[in-house]
């Protein structure tokens, strides 16, 4: 029997300008997983992504990716990598920031809408479905009347950045549990 290959996508924006922003929490979680695997990224031709592969946990095969496109075009990269590795949408796991959850909160789910998240909207369009797993990392709502786009792309204070990086590590733990034990076990352990 062939073992399922999972595609784990961290959403973010490329480049140092965006590195310390809330929108890049998906990148940090995938980087954490790559570190656990001892994997290094490559840039396969035509895939518009940094990609790393390896065995996670008890020998589960994974492809980790960070799109090199900007957030609103993430789906082009996700679609290309999924097609190249023949990974169906139900075996895709997307880690992303979530305005509707407070910081230090995490939720896993299968399917759903994009809730105004342009990265998810793009992935849905390129996969032809929204039936992929999501690991939603809470970043909270912007203060006052600050526009959401300004908030997610604002540089964070060092203490907030450190806390968000811890949240990314927990998201990486949740992905490992999701792959090893399934969605219900991961939700029971990490949805809070």
PDB file of C-alpha atoms in Angstrom:
ATOM      1  CA  UNK A   1       0.000   0.000   0.000  1.00  0.00           C
ATOM      2  CA  UNK A   2       1.362   3.424  -0.967  1.00  0.00           C
ATOM      3  CA  UNK A   3       1.698   5.926   1.842  1.00  0.00           C
ATOM      4  CA  UNK A   4      -0.135   9.238   1.466  1.00  0.00           C
ATOM      5  CA  UNK A   5       2.039  12.177   0.480  1.00  0.00           C
ATOM      6  CA  UNK A   6       0.991  15.448   2.133  1.00  0.00           C
ATOM      7  CA  UNK A   7       1.662  18.964   0.886  1.00  0.00           C
ATOM      8  CA  UNK A   8       2.137  21.428   3.752  1.00  0.00           C
ATOM      9  CA  UNK A   9       1.861  25.041   2.594  1.00  0.00           C
ATOM     10  CA  UNK A  10       2.961  27.984   4.696  1.00  0.00           C
ATOM     11  CA  UNK A  11       1.392  31.229   3.518  1.00  0.00           C
ATOM     12  CA  UNK A  12       3.280  34.507   3.594  1.00  0.00           C
ATOM     13  CA  UNK A  13       4.881  37.156   1.436  1.00  0.00           C
ATOM     14  CA  UNK A  14       8.450  36.817   0.142  1.00  0.00           C
ATOM     15  CA  UNK A  15      11.303  39.127   1.047  1.00  0.00           C
ATOM     16  CA  UNK A  16      12.774  40.756   4.152  1.00  0.00           C
ATOM     17  CA  UNK A  17      10.233  43.595   4.209  1.00  0.00           C
ATOM     18  CA  UNK A  18       7.447  41.157   5.056  1.00  0.00           C
ATOM     19  CA  UNK A  19       9.426  38.688   7.197  1.00  0.00           C
ATOM     20  CA  UNK A  20       8.457  40.208  10.613  1.00  0.00           C
ATOM     21  CA  UNK A  21       4.727  40.587   9.842  1.00  0.00           C
ATOM     22  CA  UNK A  22       1.656  38.680  11.030  1.00  0.00           C
ATOM     23  CA  UNK A  23       0.858  37.645   7.466  1.00  0.00           C
ATOM     24  CA  UNK A  24       3.994  35.451   7.437  1.00  0.00           C
ATOM     25  CA  UNK A  25       3.122  33.126  10.322  1.00  0.00           C
ATOM     26  CA  UNK A  26       2.589  30.285   7.822  1.00  0.00           C
ATOM     27  CA  UNK A  27       6.157  30.674   6.557  1.00  0.00           C
ATOM     28  CA  UNK A  28       7.485  30.439  10.129  1.00  0.00           C
ATOM     29  CA  UNK A  29       5.523  27.247  10.834  1.00  0.00           C
ATOM     30  CA  UNK A  30       6.803  25.560   7.664  1.00  0.00           C
ATOM     31  CA  UNK A  31      10.350  26.700   8.485  1.00  0.00           C
ATOM     32  CA  UNK A  32       9.926  25.092  11.911  1.00  0.00           C
ATOM     33  CA  UNK A  33       8.856  21.819  10.255  1.00  0.00           C
ATOM     34  CA  UNK A  34      11.778  21.976   7.815  1.00  0.00           C
ATOM     35  CA  UNK A  35      14.119  22.368  10.794  1.00  0.00           C
ATOM     36  CA  UNK A  36      12.599  19.300  12.473  1.00  0.00           C
ATOM     37  CA  UNK A  37      13.148  17.318   9.257  1.00  0.00           C
ATOM     38  CA  UNK A  38      16.655  18.641   8.721  1.00  0.00           C
ATOM     39  CA  UNK A  39      15.408  19.549   5.233  1.00  0.00           C
ATOM     40  CA  UNK A  40      16.687  22.333   3.015  1.00  0.00           C
ATOM     41  CA  UNK A  41      14.646  24.252   0.481  1.00  0.00           C
ATOM     42  CA  UNK A  42      15.155  24.179  -3.258  1.00  0.00           C
ATOM     43  CA  UNK A  43      13.497  26.227  -5.999  1.00  0.00           C
ATOM     44  CA  UNK A  44      12.207  23.735  -8.598  1.00  0.00           C
ATOM     45  CA  UNK A  45      11.744  25.206 -12.058  1.00  0.00           C
ATOM     46  CA  UNK A  46       8.216  26.279 -12.873  1.00  0.00           C
ATOM     47  CA  UNK A  47       6.853  25.844  -9.335  1.00  0.00           C
ATOM     48  CA  UNK A  48       7.213  29.424  -7.998  1.00  0.00           C
ATOM     49  CA  UNK A  49       7.976  28.138  -4.509  1.00  0.00           C
ATOM     50  CA  UNK A  50      10.648  27.119  -2.071  1.00  0.00           C
ATOM     51  CA  UNK A  51      10.152  23.367  -1.595  1.00  0.00           C
ATOM     52  CA  UNK A  52      11.584  20.839   0.868  1.00  0.00           C
ATOM     53  CA  UNK A  53      10.749  17.154   1.259  1.00  0.00           C
ATOM     54  CA  UNK A  54      11.265  14.578   3.964  1.00  0.00           C
ATOM     55  CA  UNK A  55       9.777  12.193   6.478  1.00  0.00           C
ATOM     56  CA  UNK A  56       7.789  13.685   9.334  1.00  0.00           C
ATOM     57  CA  UNK A  57       7.196  11.985  12.669  1.00  0.00           C
ATOM     58  CA  UNK A  58       6.865   8.239  12.216  1.00  0.00           C
ATOM     59  CA  UNK A  59       7.929   8.223   8.594  1.00  0.00           C
ATOM     60  CA  UNK A  60       5.114  10.213   6.972  1.00  0.00           C
ATOM     61  CA  UNK A  61       6.182  11.651   3.604  1.00  0.00           C
ATOM     62  CA  UNK A  62       5.695  15.411   3.238  1.00  0.00           C
ATOM     63  CA  UNK A  63       6.389  18.188   0.792  1.00  0.00           C
ATOM     64  CA  UNK A  64       6.830  21.541   2.530  1.00  0.00           C
ATOM     65  CA  UNK A  65       6.422  24.708   0.516  1.00  0.00           C
ATOM     66  CA  UNK A  66       6.542  28.483   0.767  1.00  0.00           C
ATOM     67  CA  UNK A  67       5.206  30.266  -2.321  1.00  0.00           C
ATOM     68  CA  UNK A  68       7.563  32.851  -3.795  1.00  0.00           C
ATOM     69  CA  UNK A  69       4.550  34.707  -5.157  1.00  0.00           C
ATOM     70  CA  UNK A  70       2.807  37.347  -3.117  1.00  0.00           C
ATOM     71  CA  UNK A  71      -0.083  36.210  -0.926  1.00  0.00           C
ATOM     72  CA  UNK A  72      -2.872  36.975  -3.396  1.00  0.00           C
ATOM     73  CA  UNK A  73      -1.185  34.758  -6.041  1.00  0.00           C
ATOM     74  CA  UNK A  74      -0.292  31.835  -3.745  1.00  0.00           C
ATOM     75  CA  UNK A  75      -2.663  29.485  -5.524  1.00  0.00           C
ATOM     76  CA  UNK A  76      -0.565  29.439  -8.706  1.00  0.00           C
ATOM     77  CA  UNK A  77       2.391  28.051  -6.747  1.00  0.00           C
ATOM     78  CA  UNK A  78       0.282  25.652  -4.648  1.00  0.00           C
ATOM     79  CA  UNK A  79      -1.466  24.319  -7.745  1.00  0.00           C
ATOM     80  CA  UNK A  80       1.839  23.770  -9.575  1.00  0.00           C
ATOM     81  CA  UNK A  81       3.464  21.901  -6.663  1.00  0.00           C
ATOM     82  CA  UNK A  82       0.330  19.803  -5.999  1.00  0.00           C
ATOM     83  CA  UNK A  83       0.089  18.809  -9.671  1.00  0.00           C
ATOM     84  CA  UNK A  84       3.806  18.011  -9.915  1.00  0.00           C
ATOM     85  CA  UNK A  85       3.628  15.667  -6.906  1.00  0.00           C
ATOM     86  CA  UNK A  86       0.101  14.408  -7.759  1.00  0.00           C
ATOM     87  CA  UNK A  87      -1.248  15.466  -4.369  1.00  0.00           C
ATOM     88  CA  UNK A  88      -5.049  15.770  -4.229  1.00  0.00           C
ATOM     89  CA  UNK A  89      -6.645  18.732  -2.393  1.00  0.00           C
ATOM     90  CA  UNK A  90      -7.683  16.610   0.618  1.00  0.00           C
ATOM     91  CA  UNK A  91      -3.973  15.945   1.306  1.00  0.00           C
ATOM     92  CA  UNK A  92      -3.036  19.644   1.191  1.00  0.00           C
ATOM     93  CA  UNK A  93      -2.581  21.460   4.526  1.00  0.00           C
ATOM     94  CA  UNK A  94      -2.429  25.262   4.463  1.00  0.00           C
ATOM     95  CA  UNK A  95      -1.100  27.206   7.472  1.00  0.00           C
ATOM     96  CA  UNK A  96      -2.253  30.829   7.539  1.00  0.00           C
ATOM     97  CA  UNK A  97      -2.967  33.854   9.700  1.00  0.00           C
ATOM     98  CA  UNK A  98      -6.538  34.342  10.930  1.00  0.00           C
ATOM     99  CA  UNK A  99      -7.997  37.718  11.947  1.00  0.00           C
ATOM    100  CA  UNK A 100     -11.066  36.116  13.552  1.00  0.00           C
ATOM    101  CA  UNK A 101      -8.999  34.277  16.177  1.00  0.00           C
ATOM    102  CA  UNK A 102      -7.144  35.968  19.027  1.00  0.00           C
ATOM    103  CA  UNK A 103      -3.379  35.518  19.250  1.00  0.00           C
ATOM    104  CA  UNK A 104      -2.322  32.220  20.875  1.00  0.00           C
ATOM    105  CA  UNK A 105      -5.459  30.527  19.480  1.00  0.00           C
ATOM    106  CA  UNK A 106      -5.378  27.886  16.793  1.00  0.00           C
ATOM    107  CA  UNK A 107      -8.049  26.056  14.809  1.00  0.00           C
ATOM    108  CA  UNK A 108      -7.832  23.185  12.361  1.00  0.00           C
ATOM    109  CA  UNK A 109     -10.516  22.345   9.858  1.00  0.00           C
ATOM    110  CA  UNK A 110     -11.172  20.724   6.510  1.00  0.00           C
ATOM    111  CA  UNK A 111     -12.807  22.875   3.856  1.00  0.00           C
ATOM    112  CA  UNK A 112     -14.677  26.109   4.255  1.00  0.00           C
ATOM    113  CA  UNK A 113     -14.685  29.526   2.663  1.00  0.00           C
ATOM    114  CA  UNK A 114     -11.849  31.998   2.320  1.00  0.00           C
ATOM    115  CA  UNK A 115     -13.269  34.541   4.832  1.00  0.00           C
ATOM    116  CA  UNK A 116     -11.714  37.386   2.855  1.00  0.00           C
ATOM    117  CA  UNK A 117      -8.207  35.849   2.974  1.00  0.00           C
ATOM    118  CA  UNK A 118      -6.697  36.438  -0.474  1.00  0.00           C
ATOM    119  CA  UNK A 119      -4.208  33.577  -0.153  1.00  0.00           C
ATOM    120  CA  UNK A 120      -6.995  31.076   0.526  1.00  0.00           C
ATOM    121  CA  UNK A 121      -9.104  32.572  -2.257  1.00  0.00           C
ATOM    122  CA  UNK A 122      -6.251  32.069  -4.724  1.00  0.00           C
ATOM    123  CA  UNK A 123      -5.592  28.489  -3.568  1.00  0.00           C
ATOM    124  CA  UNK A 124      -9.277  27.627  -3.867  1.00  0.00           C
ATOM    125  CA  UNK A 125      -9.300  28.982  -7.435  1.00  0.00           C
ATOM    126  CA  UNK A 126      -6.206  27.023  -8.497  1.00  0.00           C
ATOM    127  CA  UNK A 127      -7.133  23.733  -6.797  1.00  0.00           C
ATOM    128  CA  UNK A 128     -10.722  24.021  -8.023  1.00  0.00           C
ATOM    129  CA  UNK A 129     -12.077  23.383  -4.520  1.00  0.00           C
ATOM    130  CA  UNK A 130     -11.925  24.610  -0.949  1.00  0.00           C
ATOM    131  CA  UNK A 131     -11.714  21.048   0.377  1.00  0.00           C
ATOM    132  CA  UNK A 132      -8.194  21.248   1.769  1.00  0.00           C
ATOM    133  CA  UNK A 133      -7.050  21.326   5.410  1.00  0.00           C
ATOM    134  CA  UNK A 134      -6.431  24.651   7.114  1.00  0.00           C
ATOM    135  CA  UNK A 135      -4.396  25.393  10.219  1.00  0.00           C
ATOM    136  CA  UNK A 136      -5.646  28.827  11.233  1.00  0.00           C
ATOM    137  CA  UNK A 137      -3.245  30.752  13.479  1.00  0.00           C
ATOM    138  CA  UNK A 138      -4.902  33.581  15.400  1.00  0.00           C
ATOM    139  CA  UNK A 139      -3.526  37.084  14.992  1.00  0.00           C
ATOM    140  CA  UNK A 140      -6.554  39.031  16.296  1.00  0.00           C
ATOM    141  CA  UNK A 141      -8.312  42.042  14.839  1.00  0.00           C
ATOM    142  CA  UNK A 142      -6.557  45.352  14.188  1.00  0.00           C
ATOM    143  CA  UNK A 143      -6.878  47.988  16.889  1.00  0.00           C
ATOM    144  CA  UNK A 144      -9.244  50.899  16.402  1.00  0.00           C
ATOM    145  CA  UNK A 145     -10.008  51.658  12.784  1.00  0.00           C
ATOM    146  CA  UNK A 146      -6.738  50.390  11.354  1.00  0.00           C
ATOM    147  CA  UNK A 147      -7.386  48.645   8.018  1.00  0.00           C
ATOM    148  CA  UNK A 148      -6.853  44.879   8.120  1.00  0.00           C
ATOM    149  CA  UNK A 149      -4.305  45.016   5.275  1.00  0.00           C
ATOM    150  CA  UNK A 150      -2.169  47.532   7.176  1.00  0.00           C
ATOM    151  CA  UNK A 151      -2.398  45.426  10.346  1.00  0.00           C
ATOM    152  CA  UNK A 152      -1.352  42.099   8.814  1.00  0.00           C
ATOM    153  CA  UNK A 153       1.575  43.739   6.985  1.00  0.00           C
ATOM    154  CA  UNK A 154       2.785  45.926   9.881  1.00  0.00           C
ATOM    155  CA  UNK A 155       6.120  45.135  11.507  1.00  0.00           C
ATOM    156  CA  UNK A 156       5.530  43.721  14.981  1.00  0.00           C
ATOM    157  CA  UNK A 157       7.124  44.743  18.256  1.00  0.00           C
ATOM    158  CA  UNK A 158       9.815  42.249  19.356  1.00  0.00           C
ATOM    159  CA  UNK A 159       7.680  40.779  22.179  1.00  0.00           C
ATOM    160  CA  UNK A 160       4.713  40.274  19.833  1.00  0.00           C
ATOM    161  CA  UNK A 161       6.997  38.741  17.214  1.00  0.00           C
ATOM    162  CA  UNK A 162       8.412  36.277  19.752  1.00  0.00           C
ATOM    163  CA  UNK A 163       4.902  35.273  20.861  1.00  0.00           C
ATOM    164  CA  UNK A 164       3.763  34.814  17.256  1.00  0.00           C
ATOM    165  CA  UNK A 165       6.801  32.624  16.518  1.00  0.00           C
ATOM    166  CA  UNK A 166       5.765  30.402  19.441  1.00  0.00           C
ATOM    167  CA  UNK A 167       2.275  30.203  17.913  1.00  0.00           C
ATOM    168  CA  UNK A 168       3.905  29.122  14.634  1.00  0.00           C
ATOM    169  CA  UNK A 169       5.747  26.319  16.469  1.00  0.00           C
ATOM    170  CA  UNK A 170       2.435  25.140  17.940  1.00  0.00           C
ATOM    171  CA  UNK A 171       0.951  25.203  14.425  1.00  0.00           C
ATOM    172  CA  UNK A 172       3.846  22.973  13.309  1.00  0.00           C
ATOM    173  CA  UNK A 173       3.010  20.574  16.166  1.00  0.00           C
ATOM    174  CA  UNK A 174      -0.622  20.586  15.010  1.00  0.00           C
ATOM    175  CA  UNK A 175       0.418  19.679  11.457  1.00  0.00           C
ATOM    176  CA  UNK A 176       2.455  16.738  12.745  1.00  0.00           C
ATOM    177  CA  UNK A 177      -0.545  15.496  14.741  1.00  0.00           C
ATOM    178  CA  UNK A 178      -2.909  16.011  11.804  1.00  0.00           C
ATOM    179  CA  UNK A 179      -0.703  13.921   9.517  1.00  0.00           C
ATOM    180  CA  UNK A 180       0.063  11.195  12.073  1.00  0.00           C
ATOM    181  CA  UNK A 181      -3.302  10.859  13.839  1.00  0.00           C
ATOM    182  CA  UNK A 182      -5.942  12.561  11.681  1.00  0.00           C
ATOM    183  CA  UNK A 183      -8.072  15.681  11.834  1.00  0.00           C
ATOM    184  CA  UNK A 184     -10.266  14.793  14.828  1.00  0.00           C
ATOM    185  CA  UNK A 185      -7.277  13.984  17.054  1.00  0.00           C
ATOM    186  CA  UNK A 186      -5.550  17.202  15.993  1.00  0.00           C
ATOM    187  CA  UNK A 187      -8.689  19.273  16.586  1.00  0.00           C
ATOM    188  CA  UNK A 188      -9.184  17.715  20.042  1.00  0.00           C
ATOM    189  CA  UNK A 189      -5.621  18.545  21.005  1.00  0.00           C
ATOM    190  CA  UNK A 190      -5.097  21.973  19.386  1.00  0.00           C
ATOM    191  CA  UNK A 191      -8.421  23.746  18.737  1.00  0.00           C
ATOM    192  CA  UNK A 192      -8.642  26.356  21.468  1.00  0.00           C
TER     193      UNK A 192
END
